[in-house]
Tab-separated table of C-alpha atoms in Angstrom:
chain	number	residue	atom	x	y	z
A	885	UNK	CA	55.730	24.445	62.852
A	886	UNK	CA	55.958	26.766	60.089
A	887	UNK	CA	58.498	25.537	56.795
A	888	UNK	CA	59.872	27.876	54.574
A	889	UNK	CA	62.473	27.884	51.842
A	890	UNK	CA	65.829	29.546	51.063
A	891	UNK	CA	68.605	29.675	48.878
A	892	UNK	CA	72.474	29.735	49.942
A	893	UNK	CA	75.489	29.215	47.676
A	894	UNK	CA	73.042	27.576	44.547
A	895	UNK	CA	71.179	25.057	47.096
A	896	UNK	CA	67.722	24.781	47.864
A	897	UNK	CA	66.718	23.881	51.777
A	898	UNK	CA	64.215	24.722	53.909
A	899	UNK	CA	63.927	25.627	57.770
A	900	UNK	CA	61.699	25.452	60.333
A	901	UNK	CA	60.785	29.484	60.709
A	902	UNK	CA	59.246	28.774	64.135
A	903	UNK	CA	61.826	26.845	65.836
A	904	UNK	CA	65.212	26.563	64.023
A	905	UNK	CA	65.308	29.555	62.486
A	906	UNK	CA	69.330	29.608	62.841
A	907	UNK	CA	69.294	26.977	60.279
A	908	UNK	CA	69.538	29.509	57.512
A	909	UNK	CA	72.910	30.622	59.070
A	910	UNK	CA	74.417	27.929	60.640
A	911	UNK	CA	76.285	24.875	59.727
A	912	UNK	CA	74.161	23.587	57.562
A	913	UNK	CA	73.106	26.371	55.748
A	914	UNK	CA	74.509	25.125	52.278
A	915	UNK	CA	74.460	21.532	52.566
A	916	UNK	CA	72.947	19.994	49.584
A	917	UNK	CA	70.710	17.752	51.789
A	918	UNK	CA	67.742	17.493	49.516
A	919	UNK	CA	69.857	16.789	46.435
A	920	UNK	CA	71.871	13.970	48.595
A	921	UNK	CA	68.428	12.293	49.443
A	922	UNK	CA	67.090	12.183	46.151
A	923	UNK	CA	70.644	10.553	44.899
A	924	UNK	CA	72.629	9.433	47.789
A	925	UNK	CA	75.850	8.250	46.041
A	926	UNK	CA	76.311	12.102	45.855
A	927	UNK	CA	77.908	12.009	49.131
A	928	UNK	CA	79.175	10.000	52.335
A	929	UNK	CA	76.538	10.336	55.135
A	930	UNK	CA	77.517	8.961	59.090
A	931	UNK	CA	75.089	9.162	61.566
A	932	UNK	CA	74.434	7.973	64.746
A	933	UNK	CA	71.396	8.690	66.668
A	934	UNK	CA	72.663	6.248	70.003
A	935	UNK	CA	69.426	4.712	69.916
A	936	UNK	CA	70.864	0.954	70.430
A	937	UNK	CA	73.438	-0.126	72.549
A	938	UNK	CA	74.867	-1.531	69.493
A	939	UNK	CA	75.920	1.387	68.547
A	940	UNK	CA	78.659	1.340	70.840
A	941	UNK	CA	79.874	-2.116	70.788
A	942	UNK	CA	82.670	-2.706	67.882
A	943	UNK	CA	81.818	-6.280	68.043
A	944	UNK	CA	78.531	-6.095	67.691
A	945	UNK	CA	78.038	-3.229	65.426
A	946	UNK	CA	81.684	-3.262	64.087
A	947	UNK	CA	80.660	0.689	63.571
A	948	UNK	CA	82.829	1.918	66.940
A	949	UNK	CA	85.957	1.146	68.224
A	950	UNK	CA	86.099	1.022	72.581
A	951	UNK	CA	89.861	2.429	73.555
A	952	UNK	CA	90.369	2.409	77.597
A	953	UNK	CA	93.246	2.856	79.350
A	954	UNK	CA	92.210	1.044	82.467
A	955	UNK	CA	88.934	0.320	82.200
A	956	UNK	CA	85.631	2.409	82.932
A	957	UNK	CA	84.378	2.961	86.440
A	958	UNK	CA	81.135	4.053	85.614
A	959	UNK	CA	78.914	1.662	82.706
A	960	UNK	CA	78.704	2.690	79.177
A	961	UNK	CA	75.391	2.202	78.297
A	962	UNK	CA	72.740	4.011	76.066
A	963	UNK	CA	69.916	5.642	78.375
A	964	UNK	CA	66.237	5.192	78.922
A	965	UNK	CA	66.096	9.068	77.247
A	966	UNK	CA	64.144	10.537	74.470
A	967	UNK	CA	66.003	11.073	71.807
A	968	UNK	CA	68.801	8.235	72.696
A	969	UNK	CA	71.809	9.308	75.187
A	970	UNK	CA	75.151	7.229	75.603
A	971	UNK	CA	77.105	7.793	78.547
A	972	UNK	CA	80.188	7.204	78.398
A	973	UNK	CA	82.775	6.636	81.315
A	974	UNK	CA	86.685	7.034	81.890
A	975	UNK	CA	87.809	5.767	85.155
A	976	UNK	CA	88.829	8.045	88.086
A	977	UNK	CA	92.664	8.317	88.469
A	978	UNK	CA	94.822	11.370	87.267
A	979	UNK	CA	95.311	10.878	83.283
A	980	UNK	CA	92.790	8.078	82.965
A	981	UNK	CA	91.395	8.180	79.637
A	982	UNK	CA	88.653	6.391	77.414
A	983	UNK	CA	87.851	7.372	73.695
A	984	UNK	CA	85.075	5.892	70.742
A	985	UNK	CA	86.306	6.067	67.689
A	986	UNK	CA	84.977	5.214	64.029
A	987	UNK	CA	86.202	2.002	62.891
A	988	UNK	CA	87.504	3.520	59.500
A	989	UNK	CA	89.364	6.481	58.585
A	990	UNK	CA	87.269	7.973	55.900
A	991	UNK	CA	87.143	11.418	55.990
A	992	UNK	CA	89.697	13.665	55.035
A	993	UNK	CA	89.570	17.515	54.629
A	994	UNK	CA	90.614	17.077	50.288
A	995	UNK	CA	90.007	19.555	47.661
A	996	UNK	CA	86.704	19.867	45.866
A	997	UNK	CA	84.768	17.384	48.586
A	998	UNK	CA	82.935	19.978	51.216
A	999	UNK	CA	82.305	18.534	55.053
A	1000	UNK	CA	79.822	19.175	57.190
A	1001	UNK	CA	80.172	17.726	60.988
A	1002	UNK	CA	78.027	18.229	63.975
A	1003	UNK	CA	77.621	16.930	67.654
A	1004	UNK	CA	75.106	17.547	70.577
A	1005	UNK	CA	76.073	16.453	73.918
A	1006	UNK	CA	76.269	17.217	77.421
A	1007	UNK	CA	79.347	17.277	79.767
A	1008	UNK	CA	79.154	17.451	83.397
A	1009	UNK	CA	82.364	18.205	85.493
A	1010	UNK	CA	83.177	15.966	88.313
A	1011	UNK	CA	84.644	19.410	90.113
A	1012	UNK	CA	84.427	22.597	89.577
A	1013	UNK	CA	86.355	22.823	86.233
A	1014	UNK	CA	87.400	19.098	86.402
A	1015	UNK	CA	87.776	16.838	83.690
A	1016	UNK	CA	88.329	16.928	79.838
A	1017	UNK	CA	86.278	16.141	76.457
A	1018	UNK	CA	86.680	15.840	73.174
A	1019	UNK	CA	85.134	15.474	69.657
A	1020	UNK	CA	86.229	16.022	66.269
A	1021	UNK	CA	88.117	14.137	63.093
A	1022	UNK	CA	91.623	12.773	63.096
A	1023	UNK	CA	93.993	10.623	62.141
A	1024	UNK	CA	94.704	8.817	64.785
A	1025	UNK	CA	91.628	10.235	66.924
A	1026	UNK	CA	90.402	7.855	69.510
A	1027	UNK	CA	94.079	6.309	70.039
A	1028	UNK	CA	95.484	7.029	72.965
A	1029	UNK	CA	96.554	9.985	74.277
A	1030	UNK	CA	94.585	11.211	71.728
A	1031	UNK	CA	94.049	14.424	74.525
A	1032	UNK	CA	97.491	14.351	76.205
A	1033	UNK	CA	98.670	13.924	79.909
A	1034	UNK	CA	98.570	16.905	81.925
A	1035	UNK	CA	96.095	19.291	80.413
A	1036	UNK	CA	98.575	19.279	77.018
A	1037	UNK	CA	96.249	19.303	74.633
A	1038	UNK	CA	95.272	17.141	71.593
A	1039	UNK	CA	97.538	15.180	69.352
A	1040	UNK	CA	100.776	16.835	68.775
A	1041	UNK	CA	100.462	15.858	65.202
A	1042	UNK	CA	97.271	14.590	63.049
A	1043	UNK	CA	95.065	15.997	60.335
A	1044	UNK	CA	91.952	17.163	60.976
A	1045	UNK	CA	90.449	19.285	63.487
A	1046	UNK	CA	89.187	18.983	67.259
A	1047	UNK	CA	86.894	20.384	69.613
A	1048	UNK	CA	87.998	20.357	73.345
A	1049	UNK	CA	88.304	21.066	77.081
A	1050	UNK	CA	90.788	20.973	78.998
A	1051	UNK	CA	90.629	19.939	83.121
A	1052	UNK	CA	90.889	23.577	84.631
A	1053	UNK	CA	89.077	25.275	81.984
A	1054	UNK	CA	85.878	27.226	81.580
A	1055	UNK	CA	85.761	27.292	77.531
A	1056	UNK	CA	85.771	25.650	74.594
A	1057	UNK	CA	88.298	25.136	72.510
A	1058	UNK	CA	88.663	24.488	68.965
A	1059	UNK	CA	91.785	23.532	66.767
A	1060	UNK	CA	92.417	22.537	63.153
A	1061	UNK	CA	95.991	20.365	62.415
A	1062	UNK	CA	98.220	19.871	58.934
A	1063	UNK	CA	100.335	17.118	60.790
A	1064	UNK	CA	102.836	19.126	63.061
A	1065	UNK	CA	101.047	22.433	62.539
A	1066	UNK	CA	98.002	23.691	64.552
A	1067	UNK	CA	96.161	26.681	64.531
A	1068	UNK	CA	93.953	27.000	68.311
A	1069	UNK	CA	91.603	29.113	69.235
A	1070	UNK	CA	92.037	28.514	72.808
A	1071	UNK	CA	88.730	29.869	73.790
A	1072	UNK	CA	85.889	30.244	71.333
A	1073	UNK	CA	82.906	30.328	73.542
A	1074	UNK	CA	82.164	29.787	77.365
A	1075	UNK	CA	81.719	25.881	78.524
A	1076	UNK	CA	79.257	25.860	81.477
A	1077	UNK	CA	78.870	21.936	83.065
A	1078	UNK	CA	75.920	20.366	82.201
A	1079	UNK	CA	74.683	22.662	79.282
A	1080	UNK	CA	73.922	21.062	76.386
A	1081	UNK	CA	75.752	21.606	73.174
A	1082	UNK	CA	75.472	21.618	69.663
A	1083	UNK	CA	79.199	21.664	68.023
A	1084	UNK	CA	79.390	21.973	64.184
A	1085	UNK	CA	81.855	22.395	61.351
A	1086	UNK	CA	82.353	23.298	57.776
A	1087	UNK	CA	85.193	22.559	55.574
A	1088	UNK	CA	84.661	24.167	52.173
A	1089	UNK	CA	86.216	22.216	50.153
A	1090	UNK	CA	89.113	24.541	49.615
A	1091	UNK	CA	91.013	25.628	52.732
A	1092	UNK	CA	88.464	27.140	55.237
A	1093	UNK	CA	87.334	25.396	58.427
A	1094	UNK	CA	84.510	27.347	60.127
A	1095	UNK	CA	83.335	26.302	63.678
A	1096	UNK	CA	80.027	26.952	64.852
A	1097	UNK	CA	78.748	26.643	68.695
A	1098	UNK	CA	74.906	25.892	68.608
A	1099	UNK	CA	74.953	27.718	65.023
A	1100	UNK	CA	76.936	30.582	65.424
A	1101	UNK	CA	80.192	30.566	63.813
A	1102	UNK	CA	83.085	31.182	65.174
A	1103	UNK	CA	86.407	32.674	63.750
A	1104	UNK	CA	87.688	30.645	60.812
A	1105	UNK	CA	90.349	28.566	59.726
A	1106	UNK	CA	92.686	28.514	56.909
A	1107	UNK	CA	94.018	24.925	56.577
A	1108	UNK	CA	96.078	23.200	53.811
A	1109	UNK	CA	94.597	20.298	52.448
A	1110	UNK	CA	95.288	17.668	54.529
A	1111	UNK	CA	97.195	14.296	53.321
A	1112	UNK	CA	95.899	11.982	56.111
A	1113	UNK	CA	92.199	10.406	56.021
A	1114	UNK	CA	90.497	10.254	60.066
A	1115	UNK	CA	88.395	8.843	61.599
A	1116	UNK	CA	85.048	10.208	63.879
A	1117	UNK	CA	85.935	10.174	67.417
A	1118	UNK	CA	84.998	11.397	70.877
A	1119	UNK	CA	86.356	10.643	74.698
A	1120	UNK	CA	87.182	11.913	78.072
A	1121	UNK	CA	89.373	12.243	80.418
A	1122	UNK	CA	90.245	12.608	84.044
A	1123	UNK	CA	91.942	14.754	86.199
A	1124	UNK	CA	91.902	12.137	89.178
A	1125	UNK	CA	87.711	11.577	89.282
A	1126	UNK	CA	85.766	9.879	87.046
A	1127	UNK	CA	84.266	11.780	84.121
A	1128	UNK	CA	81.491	10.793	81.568
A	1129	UNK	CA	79.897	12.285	78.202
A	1130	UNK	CA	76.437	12.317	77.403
A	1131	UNK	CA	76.403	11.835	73.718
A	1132	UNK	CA	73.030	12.499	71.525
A	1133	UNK	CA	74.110	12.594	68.475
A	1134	UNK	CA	76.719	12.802	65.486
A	1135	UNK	CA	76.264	13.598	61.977
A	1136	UNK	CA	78.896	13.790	59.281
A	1137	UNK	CA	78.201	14.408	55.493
A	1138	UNK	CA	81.409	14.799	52.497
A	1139	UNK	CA	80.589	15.228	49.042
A	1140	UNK	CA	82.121	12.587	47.098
């Protein structure tokens, strides 16, 4: 392990030089991470690690909210796996869906409060190109339908942003939404089943959204401020098999 220090946009961090170099460019670059530890009411910090099962139990946790169409085939559960791994399950008929989602809505992409968001997961078609994911903030996120029938897409209106695959698909997708309006890139990087990926996002504070696929951004966003506050969600969704998502992690900080 070798640590070393940089500056980017007037904050101090530091890196691992041997093996996360990328962390000097990526989506974290700029986060104020050492100031928010010293004082944490500087910002709002969400993370979940899926180390307990309660943290994927609204009743027991009162941290997620289960949505399910019809029920799970497969068992939601958190896995004997370093690092702690929650699978979890949509049953297997044609539209079948099933969605965690944050049990408030308090994020919100406002003027003057920075985000920084980031999953790692895995995904693992049923098929060849079978299936659909998602991960992101929303208004709304987690509901259903929150990906739509027939390889339509997210939410035809919400606030906030998405990551996504659709069933038929060999990329990733990434979209940012002002209620009705959406701008898509309909395929910022290459999906491959049962890679591993880290998915990030910055919001500046102002109006740009940047993406970032294990570190490397991706084209940005201009977005108006949004007007709706969403919540942290993720889910899947069938295209007639059962589907599942390995979840590892999610982390979400907003200056206050």
């Amino acid at each position: 392990m070798s640590i070393k220090s940089f500056w980017k946009g007037n904050v101090l961090n530091f890196y691992d030089g041997a093996n996360n170099p990328e962390f000097r460019t990526g989506v974290w670059a700029n986060c104020p991470t050492l100031a928010i530890a010293a004082d944490p009411s500087l910002a709002s910090v969400f993370f979940d690690d899926f180390h307990s099962q309660k943290s994927t139990k609204a009743a027991d946790a009162d941290i997620w909210v289960v949505v399910e169409d019809d029920g799970a085939t497969g068992t939601n559960v958190v896995t004997d796996e370093v690092g702690g791994v929650y699978n979890h399950y949509c049953d297997g008929d044609d539209n079948d869906e099933a969605y965690l989602a944050t049990t408030g809505e308090s994020w919100l992409m406002a003027t003057g409060k920075p985000l920084w968001f980031e999953t790692k997961f895995t995904f693992t078609n049923s098929g060849t190109t079978a299936g659909v994911w998602c991960v992101g903030i929303a208004n709304g996120g987690g509901a259903a339908n929150t990906m739509q029938d027939t390889e339509a897409g997210p939410l035809a209106s919400y606030d906030g942003f998405f990551f996504f695959k659709e069933s038929g698909d060999t990329s990733i997708s990434f979209e940012t939404s002002v209620a009705g309006t959406q701008v898509t890139n309909a395929a910022l990087d290459d999906f491959t089943s049962g890679t591993t990926y880290r998915l990030g996002v910055y919001y500046d504070g102002v109006t740009t959204v940047t993406p970032y696929i294990d570190d490397v951004a991706g084209t940005a966003h201009t977005m108006a401020t949004n007007t709706s506050e969403g919540n942290i969600f993720f889910g899947v969704k069938s295209n007639g098999a059962e589907e599942y998502i390995a979840m590892d992690y999610i982390k979400c900080i907003q200056m206050r």
